[in-house]
Amino acid sequence: MTDLRNLPAWRELGALAADVGRARVDSMFEADPERAERFTLSAAGITLDYSKQRVDSQVMGALVRLADQQQVDVVKQALFAGGIVNNSEGRAAWHVALRRPDDAPLHAGVHEVRAAMGRFVEDVRHGRWLGYTGAPISDVVNIGIGGSDLGPRLVCDALAQLRQRIHCHFVANVDPSDLDDTLMRMDPERTLFIVTSKSFGTAETLANAEVARQWLIDNGASQADVARHFVAVSTNEKAVREFGIERMFGFWDWVGGRFSLWSAVGISIALGLGMETFDALLAGAHAMDDHFETAPLADNLPATLALLGIWNNNFLGLPTHVVVPYAQRLAALPAFLQQLEMESNGKSVTRDGQPTRVETVPTVWGSVGTNAQHAFFQMLHQGVLAADVDFVLPLSDAAHGDDDRERQRVANCLAQAEALMHGRDHAALMDELIAEGLSGERLEHRLAARRFDGNRPSSMLVMDRLDARSLGALLAAYEHKVFVQGVIWNINSFDQWGVELGKTMAGQLLGELDGSAASVAHDGSTRALLARVRRRWAGRD
Ligand code: F6P
């Protein structure tokens, strides 16, 4: 494969970065009254306004040519056809197949699992599936981690206003306090555990599931009763049976963990919010899939998100990407995107085993507005490290417009994006400080401390409303963004070999701590830390 840096479009973008990339966006707005419309796209209930990015039509044209030269459209066809896009594991990454409507031709099994899931959900929600004392289920605890946690957790939080009767809880961490604190609030007679694990081999999940099972027994359930309180979601039927769970909802190896919320992994969403909400989520994602599959790259919302990311990271040298949803219910979005983007594209070798030679995924992080304004926005405005920001702004119903807090939410979101672009105008600030009575050295110091240049890029993603459809569309857009970037960087976005070594080493250390494995040679630091832990556990420290 050609070195990416030798592609004509890559070179063109390099030259543009030294020119357009340094120009001021506020001046571009002055020169082009149509700029906002020119750089706004809408699809499936999501509007992307990227006019505050440091781009112009030339840059966008060159980015589209880069995507063409890397054959994004060709690989996209393979993605949608269920081709082997995950080459290191010889698998498809066919999450789009999970959200096709029921009347579309579906992969064998998708219909069946969706129907079985629907029946189970209805039984639980209508009190036909009862706990071991005959009480209806009131709480669902999803035990799973990574992709078996983050997606369903995000959706259940985001659409909490649709919750009826059944409350969903999520336990991911192997730290005992995660499960213990949750169990403290549960009634064993009315609690259903969903053990979600694609591999059914994730140590943290299995350890938590064991403790949950024992908790039921300690609270009076028999071994046989436990079956009414445990279901599994997995691709590994054998391991589920060995664990002793009878009721299982399957999925397939062509569903990557971080792309799996659309499968039975999303069963907690359906249990908590209703199957119709889960269906609407799928429909929203499918609408975005349709757009992504058919819209030309220049008008394609997910592809544009990807291209902007490449421009900011590879050409403007911004190594960090911040996501700030202005919606408390989307507080889990940054964590979801961290896994989606960094586990997918945190790679430094190409699909053919060569060093990438260019930057791949930036660090992805964020938090909700307005809280984030009182935490890290100082750095975004005046820090040395400049970031590229996605603001996510769900619109609310007209009735909320009467609420001052709602107006503040919207005003703050728009203000931060505007401030990042404009910065603090030098002349106006000087007038202000002089009016405050400052002069001489004090004026100079204050001026230096308070001014900032702005021209920091951001995009605004407006959701028509925070409902299941728009949320499905938003998450699908980010999934496709990740895919397009992976194709351009020529990396495999669908494996995650980097997380394996730590898991193996944790297994060895666990064995040493519980005495089941002989010690192996460790570095001095690990040896000392192990000794310290042992002293504490022996009550000697
Ligand atoms: O962190 C690695 C990982 O394999 C993720 O890709 C995955 O989402 C998570 O662990 C959980 O895996 P599983 O669903 O197999 O328990």
XYZ file of C-alpha atoms and ligand atoms in Angstrom:
557
model
C 0.000 0.000 0.000
C 1.261 3.497 -0.844
C 2.515 5.647 1.987
C -0.485 7.846 2.812
C 1.744 10.908 2.841
C 2.543 10.438 -0.849
C -1.073 10.604 -1.967
C -1.772 13.738 -4.023
C -4.643 14.745 -1.721
C -2.473 14.330 1.384
C 0.141 16.651 -0.115
C -2.530 19.114 -1.170
C -3.919 19.147 2.365
C -0.441 19.677 3.771
C -0.107 22.814 1.659
C -3.605 24.003 2.595
C -2.850 23.556 6.292
C -0.106 26.171 6.039
C -2.544 28.572 4.404
C -6.270 28.055 5.146
C -5.379 26.178 8.320
C -3.889 29.376 9.730
C -6.603 31.730 8.535
C -9.153 33.114 10.955
C -12.601 31.607 10.833
C -14.292 34.803 11.996
C -12.783 36.556 8.963
C -14.079 33.744 6.757
C -17.570 34.433 8.096
C -17.172 38.113 7.261
C -16.046 37.292 3.734
C -18.780 34.734 3.080
C -22.297 35.486 4.325
C -23.381 32.003 3.224
C -20.730 30.219 5.232
C -23.041 28.800 7.904
C -25.373 27.276 5.299
C -22.495 26.110 3.122
C -20.976 24.123 5.957
C -24.095 22.640 7.506
C -25.463 19.154 6.790
C -28.566 17.397 8.061
C -29.486 13.723 8.138
C -31.841 11.540 10.174
C -32.680 14.209 12.742
C -29.086 15.356 13.241
C -27.726 18.655 11.979
C -23.986 19.165 11.781
C -22.858 22.786 11.608
C -19.127 22.713 10.964
C -18.799 26.294 9.801
C -16.659 27.146 12.863
C -14.026 24.628 11.746
C -10.880 26.024 10.114
C -11.904 24.844 6.660
C -13.025 26.267 3.360
C -14.360 24.667 0.180
C -10.851 23.897 -1.040
C -10.010 22.025 2.151
C -13.275 20.091 2.094
C -12.712 19.225 -1.572
C -9.199 17.936 -0.856
C -10.462 15.909 2.120
C -13.090 14.280 -0.088
C -10.373 13.511 -2.652
C -8.320 11.922 0.129
C -11.281 9.714 1.027
C -11.666 8.820 -2.650
C -7.998 8.031 -3.027
C -8.278 5.711 -0.027
C -11.369 4.100 -1.601
C -13.737 4.853 1.242
C -16.761 4.194 -0.974
C -15.441 0.799 -2.027
C -14.713 -0.344 1.536
C -18.076 1.086 2.617
C -19.799 -1.227 0.170
C -17.964 -4.145 1.757
C -19.055 -2.969 5.219
C -22.710 -2.865 4.187
C -22.473 -6.211 2.361
C -21.051 -7.970 5.406
C -17.591 -8.392 3.826
C -14.501 -9.250 5.876
C -13.445 -5.747 6.898
C -11.830 -6.972 10.126
C -8.874 -8.637 8.432
C -6.846 -9.602 11.516
C -9.729 -11.740 12.813
C -11.224 -12.654 9.434
C -14.626 -11.198 10.366
C -17.263 -8.871 9.046
C -18.288 -5.836 11.106
C -21.903 -5.947 10.177
C -23.627 -3.897 12.871
C -25.649 -2.143 10.142
C -27.429 -5.465 9.533
C -28.779 -5.379 13.088
C -30.795 -2.241 12.511
C -32.351 -3.078 9.175
C -36.129 -3.081 9.352
C -37.926 -6.392 9.850
C -39.075 -6.497 6.221
C -35.501 -6.191 4.876
C -33.535 -9.354 4.166
C -31.637 -10.028 7.363
C -28.784 -12.301 8.298
C -30.048 -15.672 9.514
C -30.847 -15.455 13.172
C -31.288 -11.694 13.508
C -35.095 -11.916 13.181
C -35.305 -14.853 15.551
C -33.244 -13.283 18.326
C -35.085 -9.966 17.965
C -38.432 -11.788 18.229
C -37.317 -13.903 21.211
C -36.005 -10.785 22.890
C -39.321 -9.006 22.271
C -41.309 -11.863 23.816
C -39.072 -12.001 26.873
C -39.198 -8.233 27.321
C -42.986 -8.231 27.146
C -43.190 -11.105 29.648
C -40.992 -9.278 32.120
C -42.629 -5.901 31.627
C -46.154 -7.276 31.930
C -45.388 -9.266 35.045
C -45.609 -12.668 33.371
C -41.967 -13.450 34.137
C -41.790 -13.548 37.901
C -39.085 -13.819 40.510
C -38.646 -16.823 42.786
C -41.325 -15.720 45.259
C -43.814 -14.856 42.531
C -43.072 -11.118 42.644
C -42.784 -9.191 39.369
C -39.382 -7.887 38.298
C -38.792 -4.255 39.249
C -35.043 -3.891 38.642
C -32.668 -5.107 35.973
C -28.920 -5.195 36.632
C -26.741 -5.471 33.547
C -23.388 -6.994 34.425
C -20.910 -6.378 31.615
C -18.000 -4.127 30.712
C -16.746 -2.113 27.726
C -19.046 -2.655 24.777
C -21.244 -4.861 26.954
C -21.952 -1.890 29.198
C -21.322 1.543 27.711
C -23.929 1.572 24.914
C -26.937 0.285 26.875
C -25.928 2.427 29.858
C -25.783 5.548 27.689
C -29.146 4.875 26.043
C -30.909 4.070 29.331
C -29.586 7.297 30.848
C -30.305 9.379 27.780
C -33.926 8.285 27.500
C -34.642 7.970 31.204
C -37.805 10.019 30.743
C -39.338 6.990 28.979
C -38.723 4.634 31.869
C -41.786 2.803 33.097
C -41.801 0.597 36.178
C -38.540 -1.256 35.531
C -35.315 0.426 36.571
C -32.055 -0.534 34.894
C -28.720 -0.519 36.657
C -25.268 -1.141 35.237
C -22.368 -2.818 36.953
C -19.107 -2.951 35.053
C -16.235 -2.532 37.476
C -14.607 -5.462 39.230
C -14.060 -3.143 42.190
C -16.425 -4.798 44.711
C -18.024 -1.480 45.562
C -19.673 -1.263 42.135
C -21.792 -4.389 42.533
C -22.034 -4.182 46.341
C -23.426 -0.647 46.257
C -25.941 -1.656 43.595
C -27.079 -4.783 45.445
C -27.648 -2.748 48.580
C -30.465 -0.986 46.733
C -31.991 -4.165 45.218
C -34.743 -6.490 46.376
C -33.557 -10.040 45.528
C -37.095 -11.218 44.852
C -37.573 -8.632 42.129
C -34.138 -8.316 40.543
C -33.178 -9.720 37.152
C -29.493 -9.954 36.227
C -28.422 -9.763 32.612
C -24.893 -11.086 32.234
C -23.671 -9.489 29.028
C -20.414 -10.629 27.539
C -19.641 -11.302 23.900
C -16.863 -13.724 24.814
C -18.300 -14.845 28.143
C -14.694 -14.978 29.214
C -14.214 -11.479 30.635
C -12.883 -12.017 34.137
C -14.480 -8.942 35.715
C -17.937 -9.779 34.395
C -17.803 -13.413 35.458
C -16.548 -12.500 38.931
C -19.397 -10.029 39.420
C -21.950 -12.516 38.067
C -20.742 -15.147 40.570
C -21.190 -12.725 43.460
C -24.668 -11.742 42.234
C -25.690 -15.397 42.057
C -24.420 -16.030 45.568
C -26.305 -12.957 46.793
C -29.560 -14.450 45.516
C -28.831 -17.741 47.267
C -27.851 -15.963 50.472
C -31.217 -14.237 50.287
C -33.209 -17.453 50.151
C -33.294 -18.431 46.480
C -32.524 -22.047 45.649
C -30.113 -23.042 42.855
C -33.168 -23.766 40.697
C -34.720 -20.362 41.533
C -31.647 -18.600 40.232
C -32.709 -19.438 36.649
C -35.588 -16.956 36.995
C -33.172 -14.181 37.867
C -30.347 -14.677 35.385
C -30.196 -14.345 31.641
C -27.115 -14.119 29.452
C -26.322 -12.222 26.278
C -23.363 -13.706 24.474
C -21.920 -15.334 21.382
C -20.473 -18.162 23.486
C -23.274 -20.591 24.281
C -20.949 -23.233 25.697
C -19.480 -20.888 28.310
C -22.958 -19.600 29.234
C -24.156 -23.157 29.844
C -21.040 -23.981 31.855
C -21.707 -20.958 34.011
C -25.182 -22.363 34.597
C -27.420 -19.815 32.868
C -30.322 -21.358 30.971
C -31.874 -18.386 29.206
C -29.551 -16.870 26.640
C -29.893 -14.351 23.825
C -27.230 -14.827 21.217
C -25.432 -12.634 18.771
C -22.635 -13.209 16.315
C -18.905 -12.771 15.948
C -19.533 -10.221 13.200
C -20.854 -7.797 15.829
C -17.936 -5.986 17.454
C -18.327 -5.392 21.202
C -18.318 -1.598 20.889
C -20.850 -1.803 18.021
C -23.138 -4.245 19.818
C -25.811 -2.188 21.560
C -28.090 -2.825 18.570
C -28.056 -6.572 19.209
C -29.430 -8.433 22.228
C -26.747 -6.526 24.165
C -29.376 -3.783 24.170
C -31.912 -5.938 26.010
C -31.677 -3.799 29.150
C -32.770 -0.826 27.009
C -35.838 -2.754 25.889
C -36.580 -3.968 29.414
C -36.320 -0.516 30.940
C -37.757 1.630 28.169
C -39.890 -0.749 26.123
C -39.344 -2.691 22.924
C -40.892 0.151 20.934
C -38.124 2.458 22.175
C -35.476 -0.070 21.235
C -37.080 -0.391 17.786
C -37.093 3.414 17.399
C -33.415 3.497 18.333
C -32.690 0.934 15.608
C -34.840 2.863 13.136
C -32.895 6.078 13.820
C -29.596 4.273 13.364
C -30.895 2.705 10.161
C -31.915 6.109 8.820
C -28.342 7.294 9.404
C -27.015 4.089 7.788
C -29.119 4.811 4.713
C -27.780 8.329 4.527
C -24.200 7.177 5.046
C -24.542 4.435 2.442
C -26.048 6.610 -0.287
C -25.039 10.258 0.173
C -21.989 11.418 -1.792
C -18.975 11.964 0.426
C -19.201 15.740 0.142
C -22.746 15.716 1.571
C -22.286 12.813 3.916
C -22.632 13.698 7.585
C -20.640 10.849 9.192
C -17.952 11.094 6.494
C -17.708 14.853 7.118
C -17.224 14.254 10.848
C -14.423 11.847 9.950
C -12.773 14.208 7.476
C -12.840 17.096 9.930
C -11.172 14.857 12.495
C -8.435 13.968 10.008
C -7.923 17.631 9.102
C -7.672 18.724 12.725
C -5.463 15.885 13.838
C -3.225 15.131 10.864
C -2.952 18.575 9.312
C -3.611 21.176 11.994
C -1.811 19.109 14.629
C -4.587 19.116 17.218
C -3.986 15.902 19.152
C -7.077 15.933 21.311
C -10.794 15.797 20.580
C -13.326 16.927 23.144
C -17.015 16.023 23.204
C -19.334 18.212 25.221
C -23.000 17.280 25.230
C -25.154 20.089 26.579
C -27.574 17.611 28.122
C -27.233 15.977 31.503
C -28.841 12.829 30.131
C -25.970 12.466 27.670
C -23.363 12.464 30.438
C -22.267 8.964 29.411
C -21.629 9.975 25.777
C -17.925 10.876 26.188
C -17.155 7.512 27.820
C -19.045 5.683 25.071
C -17.112 7.582 22.402
C -13.818 6.961 24.154
C -14.240 3.247 23.637
C -15.753 3.604 20.173
C -13.008 5.886 18.862
C -9.925 4.913 20.833
C -10.415 1.147 20.990
C -11.241 1.176 17.277
C -8.620 3.522 15.921
C -5.941 3.518 18.605
C -3.633 1.672 16.237
C -0.114 2.277 14.947
C 0.141 -0.394 12.269
C -1.704 -0.484 8.982
C -3.917 -3.312 7.813
C -0.888 -4.734 6.031
C 1.340 -4.658 9.085
C 3.376 -1.522 8.347
C 3.862 1.416 10.737
C 1.151 4.005 10.042
C 3.658 6.891 9.739
C 0.851 9.382 10.484
C -1.129 10.134 13.626
C -4.238 8.030 14.084
C -6.900 8.575 16.727
C -6.540 11.642 18.945
C -7.335 11.381 22.633
C -11.095 11.629 23.049
C -12.601 12.960 26.235
C -15.234 15.303 27.524
C -18.027 15.955 29.941
C -21.412 17.637 30.040
C -22.031 21.320 29.632
C -22.490 23.436 31.593
C -20.424 21.547 34.221
C -17.429 21.304 31.882
C -17.295 25.101 31.631
C -16.341 25.139 35.300
C -13.713 22.454 34.856
C -11.640 22.219 31.678
C -12.952 25.019 29.471
C -10.215 27.268 30.790
C -7.759 25.010 28.991
C -9.869 24.936 25.836
C -9.819 28.728 25.643
C -6.347 29.597 26.881
C -4.305 26.393 27.204
C -1.238 25.736 25.075
C -2.723 22.485 23.819
C -5.498 23.365 21.399
C -8.366 20.915 20.982
C -11.120 20.325 18.491
C -14.556 20.254 20.129
C -17.861 18.593 19.257
C -20.760 20.306 20.984
C -23.875 18.122 21.072
C -27.052 20.095 21.582
C -30.426 18.341 21.743
C -33.293 20.734 21.125
C -36.179 20.589 23.535
C -39.889 21.095 23.142
C -41.268 24.588 22.931
C -42.713 24.311 26.433
C -39.232 24.110 27.898
C -38.383 27.457 26.360
C -40.265 29.025 29.271
C -37.791 27.603 31.730
C -34.899 29.928 32.440
C -32.543 26.987 33.048
C -33.376 25.642 29.632
C -32.582 28.983 28.032
C -29.308 29.013 29.965
C -28.427 25.534 28.709
C -28.817 26.598 25.092
C -27.251 30.039 25.549
C -24.166 28.581 27.207
C -23.630 26.006 24.497
C -23.828 28.579 21.704
C -21.724 31.052 23.683
C -18.872 28.625 24.265
C -18.663 27.730 20.585
C -18.710 31.393 19.670
C -16.078 32.265 22.267
C -13.768 29.500 21.055
C -13.941 30.963 17.591
C -13.687 34.671 18.350
C -11.430 34.668 21.374
C -11.159 37.824 23.465
C -10.844 40.873 21.264
C -7.674 42.768 22.175
C -8.900 46.311 21.562
C -12.227 45.843 23.350
C -10.486 44.233 26.311
C -8.002 47.112 26.496
C -10.886 49.643 26.579
C -12.591 47.650 29.299
C -9.461 47.514 31.456
C -8.715 51.185 30.976
C -12.284 51.943 31.990
C -11.617 49.903 35.141
C -8.767 52.298 35.868
C -5.794 50.132 34.892
C -2.729 51.599 33.255
C 0.970 50.995 32.681
C 2.467 47.663 33.711
C -0.680 46.541 35.521
C -2.680 47.106 32.369
C -0.147 45.133 30.309
C -0.161 42.196 32.735
C -3.916 42.046 32.979
C -4.200 42.309 29.219
C -1.809 39.378 28.757
C -3.650 37.240 31.304
C -7.116 37.869 29.955
C -6.725 37.925 26.207
C -6.946 34.886 23.987
C -6.872 34.568 20.272
C -9.705 32.140 19.641
C -9.773 30.476 16.224
C -10.183 27.153 18.014
C -12.297 24.807 15.922
C -15.583 23.277 16.956
C -18.586 21.584 15.403
C -22.161 21.789 16.605
C -24.270 18.647 16.400
C -27.885 19.605 16.932
C -30.313 16.783 17.667
C -33.935 17.456 16.701
C -34.807 16.184 20.147
C -33.380 13.767 22.677
C -35.485 10.798 21.617
C -34.683 7.231 20.619
C -34.600 7.929 16.876
C -32.250 10.887 17.047
C -30.031 9.127 19.555
C -29.798 6.052 17.324
C -28.885 8.306 14.417
C -26.258 10.196 16.439
C -24.523 7.036 17.635
C -24.594 5.501 14.153
C -23.056 8.696 12.767
C -20.144 8.388 15.200
C -19.731 4.694 14.355
C -19.439 5.562 10.672
C -17.073 8.415 11.454
C -14.757 5.907 13.109
C -15.052 3.562 10.132
C -14.206 6.261 7.563
C -11.188 7.396 9.569
C -9.975 3.810 9.860
C -10.206 3.372 6.089
C -8.314 6.599 5.456
C -5.582 5.697 7.940
C -5.621 2.163 6.495
C -5.954 0.565 9.917
C -8.286 -2.148 11.148
C -10.910 -0.384 13.280
C -12.505 -3.634 14.375
C -9.881 -5.477 16.419
C -8.323 -4.556 19.787
C -5.215 -6.669 20.306
C -3.673 -4.015 22.513
C -5.937 -4.864 25.442
C -5.004 -8.539 25.552
C -1.554 -8.423 27.160
C -2.769 -6.626 30.282
C -5.576 -9.187 30.690
C -3.107 -12.089 30.570
C -0.787 -10.398 33.036
C -3.691 -9.660 35.379
C -4.527 -13.384 35.305
C -0.967 -14.273 36.363
C -0.896 -11.671 39.133
C -4.311 -12.785 40.353
C -2.941 -16.324 40.608
C 0.014 -15.060 42.617
C -2.257 -13.083 44.936
C -4.652 -15.959 45.610
C -1.844 -18.517 45.792
C -2.992 -20.583 42.814
C -0.028 -19.690 40.594
C 3.703 -19.766 41.204
C 5.459 -16.408 41.142
C 7.166 -15.425 37.958
C 9.955 -12.881 37.585
C 8.579 -9.346 37.845
C 10.273 -6.003 37.498
C 11.369 -4.291 40.705
C 8.422 -1.925 40.792
C 5.783 -4.652 40.420
C 7.622 -6.795 43.038
C 7.615 -3.962 45.547
C 3.956 -3.145 44.923
C 2.963 -6.794 45.346
C 4.872 -6.957 48.615
C 3.140 -3.803 49.827
C -0.314 -5.224 49.013
C 0.516 -8.512 50.746
C 1.712 -6.708 53.871
C -1.539 -4.752 54.003
C -3.698 -7.835 53.514
C -1.700 -9.609 56.228
C -2.439 -6.687 58.546
C 1.233 -5.714 58.761
C 1.045 -2.318 57.073
O -11.749 -4.139 26.545
C -11.653 -5.179 25.647
C -12.974 -5.772 25.324
O -12.700 -6.932 24.604
C -13.912 -4.841 24.542
O -13.634 -4.822 23.197
C -15.230 -5.412 24.886
O -16.268 -4.530 24.605
C -15.049 -5.688 26.357
O -13.720 -6.120 26.477
C -15.987 -6.694 26.946
O -15.864 -7.945 26.310
P -16.977 -9.046 26.467
O -18.242 -8.511 25.917
O -16.465 -10.218 25.682
O -17.103 -9.369 27.930
